[in-house]
PDB file of C-alpha atoms in Angstrom:
ATOM      1  CA  MET U  21       0.000   0.000   0.000  1.00  0.00           C
ATOM      2  CA  SER U  22       1.448   3.379  -1.007  1.00  0.00           C
ATOM      3  CA  ALA U  23       2.189   5.959   1.690  1.00  0.00           C
ATOM      4  CA  LEU U  24       1.739   8.757  -0.833  1.00  0.00           C
ATOM      5  CA  PRO U  25      -1.426  10.828  -0.311  1.00  0.00           C
ATOM      6  CA  ARG U  26      -4.471  10.118  -2.407  1.00  0.00           C
ATOM      7  CA  ARG U  27      -5.685  13.233  -4.226  1.00  0.00           C
ATOM      8  CA  ARG U  28      -9.138  14.510  -5.123  1.00  0.00           C
ATOM      9  CA  ILE U  29     -10.531  16.052  -8.282  1.00  0.00           C
ATOM     10  CA  TYR U  30     -13.785  17.956  -7.980  1.00  0.00           C
ATOM     11  CA  LEU U  31     -15.071  17.724 -11.553  1.00  0.00           C
ATOM     12  CA  LEU U  32     -17.961  20.111 -12.230  1.00  0.00           C
ATOM     13  CA  ARG U  33     -20.128  20.826 -15.192  1.00  0.00           C
ATOM     14  CA  HIS U  34     -20.782  24.523 -15.803  1.00  0.00           C
ATOM     15  CA  ALA U  35     -24.052  25.917 -14.500  1.00  0.00           C
ATOM     16  CA  GLN U  36     -27.163  26.557 -16.590  1.00  0.00           C
ATOM     17  CA  VAL U  37     -26.964  28.479 -19.854  1.00  0.00           C
ATOM     18  CA  SER U  38     -29.388  28.883 -22.750  1.00  0.00           C
ATOM     19  CA  TYR U  39     -28.197  27.613 -26.134  1.00  0.00           C
ATOM     20  CA  PHE U  40     -31.308  28.856 -27.991  1.00  0.00           C
ATOM     21  CA  ASP U  41     -33.412  31.985 -28.036  1.00  0.00           C
ATOM     22  CA  ALA U  42     -37.152  31.998 -27.357  1.00  0.00           C
ATOM     23  CA  GLN U  43     -37.884  30.955 -30.951  1.00  0.00           C
ATOM     24  CA  GLY U  44     -35.492  28.001 -30.798  1.00  0.00           C
ATOM     25  CA  LYS U  45     -32.773  29.714 -32.844  1.00  0.00           C
ATOM     26  CA  PRO U  46     -29.288  28.447 -31.860  1.00  0.00           C
ATOM     27  CA  LEU U  47     -26.957  30.907 -30.129  1.00  0.00           C
ATOM     28  CA  ASP U  48     -23.160  30.810 -30.408  1.00  0.00           C
ATOM     29  CA  PRO U  49     -22.243  28.151 -27.788  1.00  0.00           C
ATOM     30  CA  ARG U  50     -18.762  29.648 -27.448  1.00  0.00           C
ATOM     31  CA  GLN U  51     -20.165  32.849 -25.970  1.00  0.00           C
ATOM     32  CA  VAL U  52     -23.294  31.989 -23.976  1.00  0.00           C
ATOM     33  CA  PRO U  53     -23.168  33.247 -20.344  1.00  0.00           C
ATOM     34  CA  LEU U  54     -24.813  31.730 -17.305  1.00  0.00           C
ATOM     35  CA  THR U  55     -28.480  32.466 -16.799  1.00  0.00           C
ATOM     36  CA  PRO U  56     -29.636  33.971 -13.469  1.00  0.00           C
ATOM     37  CA  THR U  57     -30.652  30.427 -12.459  1.00  0.00           C
ATOM     38  CA  GLY U  58     -27.206  29.222 -13.491  1.00  0.00           C
ATOM     39  CA  ARG U  59     -25.515  31.734 -11.220  1.00  0.00           C
ATOM     40  CA  GLN U  60     -27.654  30.527  -8.331  1.00  0.00           C
ATOM     41  CA  GLN U  61     -26.687  26.929  -9.137  1.00  0.00           C
ATOM     42  CA  ALA U  62     -22.991  27.827  -9.121  1.00  0.00           C
ATOM     43  CA  GLU U  63     -23.409  29.645  -5.807  1.00  0.00           C
ATOM     44  CA  ALA U  64     -25.001  26.516  -4.295  1.00  0.00           C
ATOM     45  CA  ALA U  65     -22.072  24.416  -5.529  1.00  0.00           C
ATOM     46  CA  GLY U  66     -19.660  26.934  -4.050  1.00  0.00           C
ATOM     47  CA  GLN U  67     -21.384  26.770  -0.680  1.00  0.00           C
ATOM     48  CA  LEU U  68     -21.192  22.972  -0.641  1.00  0.00           C
ATOM     49  CA  LEU U  69     -17.505  23.030  -1.607  1.00  0.00           C
ATOM     50  CA  ALA U  70     -16.565  25.864   0.764  1.00  0.00           C
ATOM     51  CA  PRO U  71     -14.681  23.543   3.185  1.00  0.00           C
ATOM     52  CA  VAL U  72     -12.357  22.390   0.379  1.00  0.00           C
ATOM     53  CA  ARG U  73      -9.051  24.217   0.007  1.00  0.00           C
ATOM     54  CA  PHE U  74      -8.217  23.907  -3.653  1.00  0.00           C
ATOM     55  CA  ASP U  75      -4.561  23.901  -4.712  1.00  0.00           C
ATOM     56  CA  LEU U  76      -5.335  24.226  -8.412  1.00  0.00           C
ATOM     57  CA  ALA U  77      -8.334  25.467 -10.421  1.00  0.00           C
ATOM     58  CA  VAL U  78      -8.838  24.729 -14.119  1.00  0.00           C
ATOM     59  CA  CYS U  79     -11.640  25.454 -16.581  1.00  0.00           C
ATOM     60  CA  SER U  80     -12.083  24.965 -20.319  1.00  0.00           C
ATOM     61  CA  GLY U  81     -11.655  28.659 -21.034  1.00  0.00           C
ATOM     62  CA  LEU U  82     -15.180  29.154 -22.392  1.00  0.00           C
ATOM     63  CA  PRO U  83     -17.180  31.881 -20.603  1.00  0.00           C
ATOM     64  CA  ARG U  84     -19.667  29.495 -19.020  1.00  0.00           C
ATOM     65  CA  THR U  85     -16.974  27.394 -17.328  1.00  0.00           C
ATOM     66  CA  GLU U  86     -14.935  30.411 -16.280  1.00  0.00           C
ATOM     67  CA  GLU U  87     -17.961  32.121 -14.754  1.00  0.00           C
ATOM     68  CA  THR U  88     -18.980  28.958 -12.906  1.00  0.00           C
ATOM     69  CA  ALA U  89     -15.468  28.395 -11.577  1.00  0.00           C
ATOM     70  CA  ARG U  90     -15.083  31.963 -10.339  1.00  0.00           C
ATOM     71  CA  ILE U  91     -18.405  31.793  -8.487  1.00  0.00           C
ATOM     72  CA  VAL U  92     -17.427  28.475  -6.890  1.00  0.00           C
ATOM     73  CA  LEU U  93     -14.010  29.796  -5.863  1.00  0.00           C
ATOM     74  CA  GLY U  94     -15.527  32.944  -4.367  1.00  0.00           C
ATOM     75  CA  ALA U  95     -12.941  34.956  -2.495  1.00  0.00           C
ATOM     76  CA  ALA U  96     -10.277  32.248  -2.668  1.00  0.00           C
ATOM     77  CA  ASP U  97      -6.929  33.677  -3.782  1.00  0.00           C
ATOM     78  CA  LEU U  98      -6.297  31.141  -6.530  1.00  0.00           C
ATOM     79  CA  ALA U  99      -5.520  31.711 -10.196  1.00  0.00           C
ATOM     80  CA  LEU U 100      -7.903  30.093 -12.664  1.00  0.00           C
ATOM     81  CA  GLN U 101      -6.126  28.312 -15.511  1.00  0.00           C
ATOM     82  CA  ALA U 102      -7.658  27.538 -18.910  1.00  0.00           C
ATOM     83  CA  GLU U 103      -7.317  24.210 -20.727  1.00  0.00           C
ATOM     84  CA  PRO U 104      -8.794  24.512 -24.260  1.00  0.00           C
ATOM     85  CA  ARG U 105      -8.606  20.759 -24.857  1.00  0.00           C
ATOM     86  CA  LEU U 106     -11.399  20.413 -22.305  1.00  0.00           C
ATOM     87  CA  GLN U 107     -13.822  22.502 -24.340  1.00  0.00           C
ATOM     88  CA  GLU U 108     -17.124  20.862 -25.221  1.00  0.00           C
ATOM     89  CA  VAL U 109     -17.482  18.450 -28.127  1.00  0.00           C
ATOM     90  CA  ARG U 110     -18.096  20.392 -31.323  1.00  0.00           C
ATOM     91  CA  GLY U 111     -21.387  19.766 -33.098  1.00  0.00           C
ATOM     92  CA  GLY U 112     -22.241  20.344 -36.746  1.00  0.00           C
ATOM     93  CA  ARG U 113     -24.915  22.677 -38.070  1.00  0.00           C
ATOM     94  CA  LEU U 114     -28.378  21.751 -36.846  1.00  0.00           C
ATOM     95  CA  ARG U 115     -29.994  23.026 -40.027  1.00  0.00           C
ATOM     96  CA  GLU U 116     -28.053  20.401 -41.982  1.00  0.00           C
ATOM     97  CA  VAL U 117     -29.689  17.590 -40.011  1.00  0.00           C
ATOM     98  CA  PRO U 118     -32.799  16.318 -41.845  1.00  0.00           C
ATOM     99  CA  ALA U 119     -35.936  17.402 -39.996  1.00  0.00           C
ATOM    100  CA  GLU U 120     -37.130  13.831 -39.520  1.00  0.00           C
ATOM    101  CA  LEU U 121     -33.815  12.908 -37.817  1.00  0.00           C
ATOM    102  CA  ARG U 122     -33.410  15.916 -35.536  1.00  0.00           C
ATOM    103  CA  GLU U 123     -35.041  14.495 -32.423  1.00  0.00           C
ATOM    104  CA  GLN U 124     -33.007  11.292 -32.614  1.00  0.00           C
ATOM    105  CA  THR U 125     -29.806  13.187 -33.415  1.00  0.00           C
ATOM    106  CA  ILE U 126     -30.168  15.764 -30.628  1.00  0.00           C
ATOM    107  CA  ALA U 127     -32.144  14.098 -27.837  1.00  0.00           C
ATOM    108  CA  TYR U 128     -30.147  10.863 -28.098  1.00  0.00           C
ATOM    109  CA  ALA U 129     -26.827  12.366 -29.156  1.00  0.00           C
ATOM    110  CA  TYR U 130     -24.734  10.087 -26.926  1.00  0.00           C
ATOM    111  CA  ASP U 131     -26.243   6.831 -28.150  1.00  0.00           C
ATOM    112  CA  GLY U 132     -23.858   4.965 -30.437  1.00  0.00           C
ATOM    113  CA  ALA U 133     -20.836   7.147 -29.601  1.00  0.00           C
ATOM    114  CA  GLU U 134     -18.703   4.012 -29.588  1.00  0.00           C
ATOM    115  CA  LEU U 135     -19.495   3.142 -33.218  1.00  0.00           C
ATOM    116  CA  PRO U 136     -16.706   3.676 -35.773  1.00  0.00           C
ATOM    117  CA  GLY U 137     -16.822   7.183 -37.236  1.00  0.00           C
ATOM    118  CA  ALA U 138     -19.652   8.321 -34.948  1.00  0.00           C
ATOM    119  CA  ARG U 139     -19.966  12.093 -34.655  1.00  0.00           C
ATOM    120  CA  PHE U 140     -21.702  14.466 -32.279  1.00  0.00           C
ATOM    121  CA  ILE U 141     -24.615  15.970 -34.238  1.00  0.00           C
ATOM    122  CA  GLY U 142     -22.605  15.661 -37.454  1.00  0.00           C
ATOM    123  CA  GLY U 143     -19.578  17.473 -36.026  1.00  0.00           C
ATOM    124  CA  GLU U 144     -16.498  16.240 -34.180  1.00  0.00           C
ATOM    125  CA  THR U 145     -15.947  12.493 -34.088  1.00  0.00           C
ATOM    126  CA  TRP U 146     -16.316  10.963 -30.663  1.00  0.00           C
ATOM    127  CA  SER U 147     -12.975   9.192 -31.015  1.00  0.00           C
ATOM    128  CA  ASP U 148     -11.088  12.444 -31.709  1.00  0.00           C
ATOM    129  CA  PHE U 149     -12.934  14.190 -28.897  1.00  0.00           C
ATOM    130  CA  ALA U 150     -12.130  11.446 -26.394  1.00  0.00           C
ATOM    131  CA  LEU U 151      -8.479  11.563 -27.458  1.00  0.00           C
ATOM    132  CA  ARG U 152      -8.054  15.293 -26.781  1.00  0.00           C
ATOM    133  CA  VAL U 153      -9.924  15.131 -23.479  1.00  0.00           C
ATOM    134  CA  GLY U 154      -7.936  12.075 -22.388  1.00  0.00           C
ATOM    135  CA  GLN U 155      -4.615  13.709 -23.206  1.00  0.00           C
ATOM    136  CA  ALA U 156      -5.484  16.831 -21.202  1.00  0.00           C
ATOM    137  CA  TRP U 157      -6.779  14.757 -18.288  1.00  0.00           C
ATOM    138  CA  ASP U 158      -3.616  12.643 -18.141  1.00  0.00           C
ATOM    139  CA  GLU U 159      -1.351  15.684 -18.214  1.00  0.00           C
ATOM    140  CA  TRP U 160      -3.133  17.521 -15.407  1.00  0.00           C
ATOM    141  CA  LEU U 161      -3.185  14.372 -13.280  1.00  0.00           C
ATOM    142  CA  ALA U 162       0.543  13.860 -13.842  1.00  0.00           C
ATOM    143  CA  ARG U 163       1.329  17.186 -12.188  1.00  0.00           C
ATOM    144  CA  PRO U 164       2.613  16.676  -8.637  1.00  0.00           C
ATOM    145  CA  ASP U 165       1.767  20.178  -7.360  1.00  0.00           C
ATOM    146  CA  TRP U 166      -1.770  19.664  -6.074  1.00  0.00           C
ATOM    147  CA  ASN U 167      -3.876  17.581  -3.703  1.00  0.00           C
ATOM    148  CA  ASP U 168      -7.317  19.096  -4.367  1.00  0.00           C
ATOM    149  CA  LEU U 169      -8.150  20.139  -7.920  1.00  0.00           C
ATOM    150  CA  LEU U 170     -11.213  22.077  -9.098  1.00  0.00           C
ATOM    151  CA  LEU U 171     -11.950  21.277 -12.737  1.00  0.00           C
ATOM    152  CA  VAL U 172     -14.959  22.944 -14.383  1.00  0.00           C
ATOM    153  CA  ALA U 173     -15.791  21.562 -17.809  1.00  0.00           C
ATOM    154  CA  HIS U 174     -18.770  20.419 -19.871  1.00  0.00           C
ATOM    155  CA  ASP U 175     -21.377  17.687 -20.133  1.00  0.00           C
ATOM    156  CA  ALA U 176     -19.668  15.509 -22.732  1.00  0.00           C
ATOM    157  CA  VAL U 177     -16.175  16.224 -21.373  1.00  0.00           C
ATOM    158  CA  ASN U 178     -17.178  14.976 -17.942  1.00  0.00           C
ATOM    159  CA  ARG U 179     -18.875  11.933 -19.445  1.00  0.00           C
ATOM    160  CA  VAL U 180     -15.694  10.994 -21.286  1.00  0.00           C
ATOM    161  CA  ILE U 181     -13.646  11.274 -18.094  1.00  0.00           C
ATOM    162  CA  LEU U 182     -16.112   9.267 -16.001  1.00  0.00           C
ATOM    163  CA  SER U 183     -16.514   6.613 -18.694  1.00  0.00           C
ATOM    164  CA  ARG U 184     -12.745   6.347 -19.006  1.00  0.00           C
ATOM    165  CA  ILE U 185     -12.290   5.823 -15.270  1.00  0.00           C
ATOM    166  CA  SER U 186     -15.118   3.293 -15.094  1.00  0.00           C
ATOM    167  CA  GLY U 187     -13.690   1.329 -18.021  1.00  0.00           C
ATOM    168  CA  SER U 188     -16.882   1.618 -20.070  1.00  0.00           C
ATOM    169  CA  GLY U 189     -15.329   3.715 -22.836  1.00  0.00           C
ATOM    170  CA  LEU U 190     -17.456   5.662 -25.281  1.00  0.00           C
ATOM    171  CA  ALA U 191     -20.313   3.175 -24.893  1.00  0.00           C
ATOM    172  CA  GLY U 192     -20.746   4.483 -21.341  1.00  0.00           C
ATOM    173  CA  LEU U 193     -21.274   8.131 -22.268  1.00  0.00           C
ATOM    174  CA  LYS U 194     -25.052   7.877 -22.340  1.00  0.00           C
ATOM    175  CA  ALA U 195     -25.178   6.536 -18.771  1.00  0.00           C
ATOM    176  CA  PHE U 196     -23.440   9.420 -16.981  1.00  0.00           C
ATOM    177  CA  GLU U 197     -25.948  12.262 -16.729  1.00  0.00           C
ATOM    178  CA  GLN U 198     -24.359  15.625 -15.969  1.00  0.00           C
ATOM    179  CA  ASP U 199     -26.833  18.240 -14.776  1.00  0.00           C
ATOM    180  CA  PRO U 200     -25.902  21.938 -14.686  1.00  0.00           C
ATOM    181  CA  ALA U 201     -23.375  22.794 -11.935  1.00  0.00           C
ATOM    182  CA  CYS U 202     -23.194  19.147 -10.882  1.00  0.00           C
ATOM    183  CA  ILE U 203     -20.246  17.917  -8.831  1.00  0.00           C
ATOM    184  CA  ASN U 204     -18.355  14.682  -9.449  1.00  0.00           C
ATOM    185  CA  ILE U 205     -15.733  13.645  -6.893  1.00  0.00           C
ATOM    186  CA  ILE U 206     -12.872  11.553  -8.223  1.00  0.00           C
ATOM    187  CA  GLU U 207      -9.993  10.233  -6.162  1.00  0.00           C
ATOM    188  CA  ALA U 208      -6.631   9.527  -7.724  1.00  0.00           C
ATOM    189  CA  ASP U 209      -3.561   7.869  -6.287  1.00  0.00           C
ATOM    190  CA  HIS U 210      -0.435   9.990  -6.453  1.00  0.00           C
ATOM    191  CA  PRO U 211       1.205   9.612  -9.908  1.00  0.00           C
ATOM    192  CA  ALA U 212       4.354   8.268  -8.232  1.00  0.00           C
ATOM    193  CA  SER U 213       2.401   5.437  -6.567  1.00  0.00           C
ATOM    194  CA  PRO U 214       3.383   1.905  -7.627  1.00  0.00           C
ATOM    195  CA  VAL U 215      -0.050   1.265  -9.187  1.00  0.00           C
ATOM    196  CA  PRO U 216      -1.936   4.578  -9.619  1.00  0.00           C
ATOM    197  CA  ARG U 217      -5.707   4.136  -9.574  1.00  0.00           C
ATOM    198  CA  HIS U 218      -8.736   6.369 -10.105  1.00  0.00           C
ATOM    199  CA  LEU U 219     -11.849   5.973  -7.967  1.00  0.00           C
ATOM    200  CA  ILE U 220     -15.266   7.585  -8.409  1.00  0.00           C
ATOM    201  CA  ARG U 221     -16.560   8.866  -5.077  1.00  0.00           C
ATOM    202  CA  SER U 222     -19.634  10.810  -6.246  1.00  0.00           C
ATOM    203  CA  VAL U 223     -21.409  11.468  -9.560  1.00  0.00           C
ATOM    204  CA  ASN U 224     -23.788  14.228 -10.717  1.00  0.00           C
ATOM    205  CA  LEU U 225     -24.374  15.769  -7.306  1.00  0.00           C
ATOM    206  CA  ALA U 226     -26.445  18.943  -7.733  1.00  0.00           C
ATOM    207  CA  ALA U 227     -26.152  21.033  -4.573  1.00  0.00           C
ATOM    208  CA  TYR U 228     -29.200  23.142  -5.472  1.00  0.00           C
ATOM    209  CA  ASP U 229     -31.520  20.119  -5.883  1.00  0.00           C
ATOM    210  CA  PRO U 230     -29.925  16.840  -4.724  1.00  0.00           C
ATOM    211  CA  LEU U 231     -32.918  14.584  -5.454  1.00  0.00           C
ATOM    212  CA  ARG U 232     -34.283  16.287  -8.585  1.00  0.00           C
ATOM    213  CA  VAL U 233     -37.639  14.680  -7.952  1.00  0.00           C
ATOM    214  CA  ASP U 234     -39.326  16.699 -10.704  1.00  0.00           C
ATOM    215  CA  GLN U 235     -36.553  16.305 -13.286  1.00  0.00           C
ATOM    216  CA  ARG U 236     -36.928  13.159 -15.380  1.00  0.00           C
ATOM    217  CA  LEU U 237     -35.526  14.432 -18.696  1.00  0.00           C
ATOM    218  CA  THR U 238     -31.934  13.864 -19.719  1.00  0.00           C
ATOM    219  CA  VAL U 239     -29.648  16.789 -20.492  1.00  0.00           C
ATOM    220  CA  MET U 240     -29.963  16.249 -24.246  1.00  0.00           C
ATOM    221  CA  GLU U 241     -33.737  15.794 -24.089  1.00  0.00           C
ATOM    222  CA  GLN U 242     -33.861  19.238 -22.493  1.00  0.00           C
ATOM    223  CA  VAL U 243     -31.653  20.627 -25.263  1.00  0.00           C
ATOM    224  CA  TRP U 244     -34.033  19.143 -27.846  1.00  0.00           C
ATOM    225  CA  ARG U 245     -37.019  20.789 -26.183  1.00  0.00           C
ATOM    226  CA  SER U 246     -35.235  24.142 -26.141  1.00  0.00           C
ATOM    227  CA  PHE U 247     -34.434  23.774 -29.846  1.00  0.00           C
ATOM    228  CA  ASN U 248     -37.993  22.779 -30.661  1.00  0.00           C
ATOM    229  CA  PRO U 249     -40.302  24.752 -28.301  1.00  0.00           C
ATOM    230  CA  ALA U 250     -43.353  22.954 -29.689  1.00  0.00           C
ATOM    231  CA  THR U 251     -42.333  19.832 -27.749  1.00  0.00           C
ATOM    232  CA  GLN U 252     -42.927  21.689 -24.500  1.00  0.00           C
ATOM    233  CA  HIS U 253     -46.686  21.756 -24.956  1.00  0.00           C
TER     234      HIS U 253
END
């Protein structure tokens, strides 16, 4: 048994944003800010994580992850570093998806991610996406200068990391729901340990609504409803 300390990664998804306007028109996902509800969600996560003294804080560099991370950190005197390889999977143009395939393509976007050549909504291939996320993850974990890491990323990014640790690969993406501002707690043996391991301590913990009794839709089903407001009635 290694005497080296086991470390913790607090892996968060950014808080709520809106990817579509009231008419269902897509907004630029690279620029969307948190909604007022999203800021409240991030504040709840920050309150839950207040006892943790982070040594390192990382986000994807997109506004929604940076804003979430800064709210969670609060008054902590800690620089926030950006890791572009942890930006969200890039989708194609929704208007290029045939109308009769849009619900399947959007609402069930993670199904079949493990199939050869599979892409996220006609955009980035899942295999390329998993490669860039995995490389970034491995490099940050290899750093010896932290014991408690705050990492604020995105829905699909977090799914890739959790699926990788669990050994389920891309086929496991659809099983790891990641609600806005959710917290995942991952423990990692020190990289100098004889046999470094990763352990999942907690998944998709939403401080603002732990039970989510009234939420039965998946993240992507909610995205589909926002894209197509008629499904809300």
